[in-house]
């Protein structure tokens, strides 16, 4: 028997679909290589294998379609299909001409879904009263202001190739009193500032801005030990 449940985004009762938390296309390189590099709580722990992306019944069909627009944009931006301007300067890759609304709402929908997920993989993501604020932004197609839930992105390279076959369980960290969440997928570290106050200026400059610009710190890592060192030093970068 099929029952209607409350959609987590529009909050109407409807038949819910299985939604992924991290979009399926970010798992593709893992499937292609038959390689499930890291899906564990920490690089020191043995890897756990998940046969597929993590799915959960969260959204109605309309809301799933609504979010898929942002995902589609993110896929084209990060994997290919949209030509945008990029310039490499030292450790930074400066991207411009990004659709602020579409990419911001992709970033917001990602952390929001992780926050409402009951799957153990996302258990470190607990957004409290921010959960509903982010839900309202997504539902009204409002990308919000640069500083609100801004996301600092770091590109992970191995031999100068983006390390797309690495997914690490999200972590909740503290940075100068602010709560930040660190996600690793799609070749990037995604660091979200979840706070009511404006993040530090260094972080603010690294967020996507309404003009469509974002600087991405590109880092070569040899192994996961390097990643841990990088994770500790994330905020010590002085260039931003
Ligand atoms: Zn809905």
mmCIF file of N, CA, C and O in Angstrom, residues 1-6 13-16 57:
data_model
loop_
_atom_site.group_PDB
_atom_site.id
_atom_site.type_symbol
_atom_site.label_atom_id
_atom_site.label_comp_id
_atom_site.label_asym_id
_atom_site.label_seq_id
_atom_site.Cartn_x
_atom_site.Cartn_y
_atom_site.Cartn_z
ATOM 1 N N UNK A 1 0.830 -1.193 0.000
ATOM 2 C CA UNK A 1 0.000 0.000 0.000
ATOM 3 C C UNK A 1 0.878 1.262 0.000
ATOM 4 O O UNK A 1 1.834 1.363 0.745
ATOM 5 N N UNK A 2 0.506 2.193 -0.878
ATOM 6 C CA UNK A 2 1.302 3.422 -0.999
ATOM 7 C C UNK A 2 0.667 4.508 -0.140
ATOM 8 O O UNK A 2 -0.522 4.769 -0.233
ATOM 9 N N UNK A 3 1.448 5.108 0.715
ATOM 10 C CA UNK A 3 0.886 6.153 1.578
ATOM 11 C C UNK A 3 1.556 7.492 1.304
ATOM 12 O O UNK A 3 2.711 7.543 0.905
ATOM 13 N N UNK A 4 0.777 8.538 1.551
ATOM 14 C CA UNK A 4 1.319 9.876 1.362
ATOM 15 C C UNK A 4 2.037 10.310 2.631
ATOM 16 O O UNK A 4 1.613 9.985 3.740
ATOM 17 N N UNK A 5 3.109 11.037 2.435
ATOM 18 C CA UNK A 5 3.859 11.559 3.580
ATOM 19 C C UNK A 5 4.164 13.025 3.327
ATOM 20 O O UNK A 5 4.021 13.510 2.222
ATOM 21 N N UNK A 6 4.645 13.674 4.376
ATOM 22 C CA UNK A 6 4.904 15.111 4.250
ATOM 23 C C UNK A 6 6.245 15.347 3.548
ATOM 24 O O UNK A 6 7.280 14.864 4.013
ATOM 25 N N UNK A 13 1.451 17.096 1.847
ATOM 26 C CA UNK A 13 1.379 15.642 1.845
ATOM 27 C C UNK A 13 1.296 15.130 0.419
ATOM 28 O O UNK A 13 0.504 15.620 -0.373
ATOM 29 N N UNK A 14 2.120 14.183 0.117
ATOM 30 C CA UNK A 14 2.207 13.707 -1.255
ATOM 31 C C UNK A 14 2.942 12.359 -1.251
ATOM 32 O O UNK A 14 3.474 11.947 -0.229
ATOM 33 N N UNK A 15 2.971 11.735 -2.403
ATOM 34 C CA UNK A 15 3.805 10.543 -2.528
ATOM 35 C C UNK A 15 5.251 11.016 -2.602
ATOM 36 O O UNK A 15 5.556 11.916 -3.377
ATOM 37 N N UNK A 16 6.094 10.427 -1.799
ATOM 38 C CA UNK A 16 7.483 10.874 -1.799
ATOM 39 C C UNK A 16 8.345 9.984 -2.673
ATOM 40 O O UNK A 16 8.102 8.781 -2.798
ATOM 41 N N UNK A 57 13.674 8.685 1.251
ATOM 42 C CA UNK A 57 12.411 9.298 0.829
ATOM 43 C C UNK A 57 12.239 10.620 1.544
ATOM 44 O O UNK A 57 11.957 10.659 2.746
#
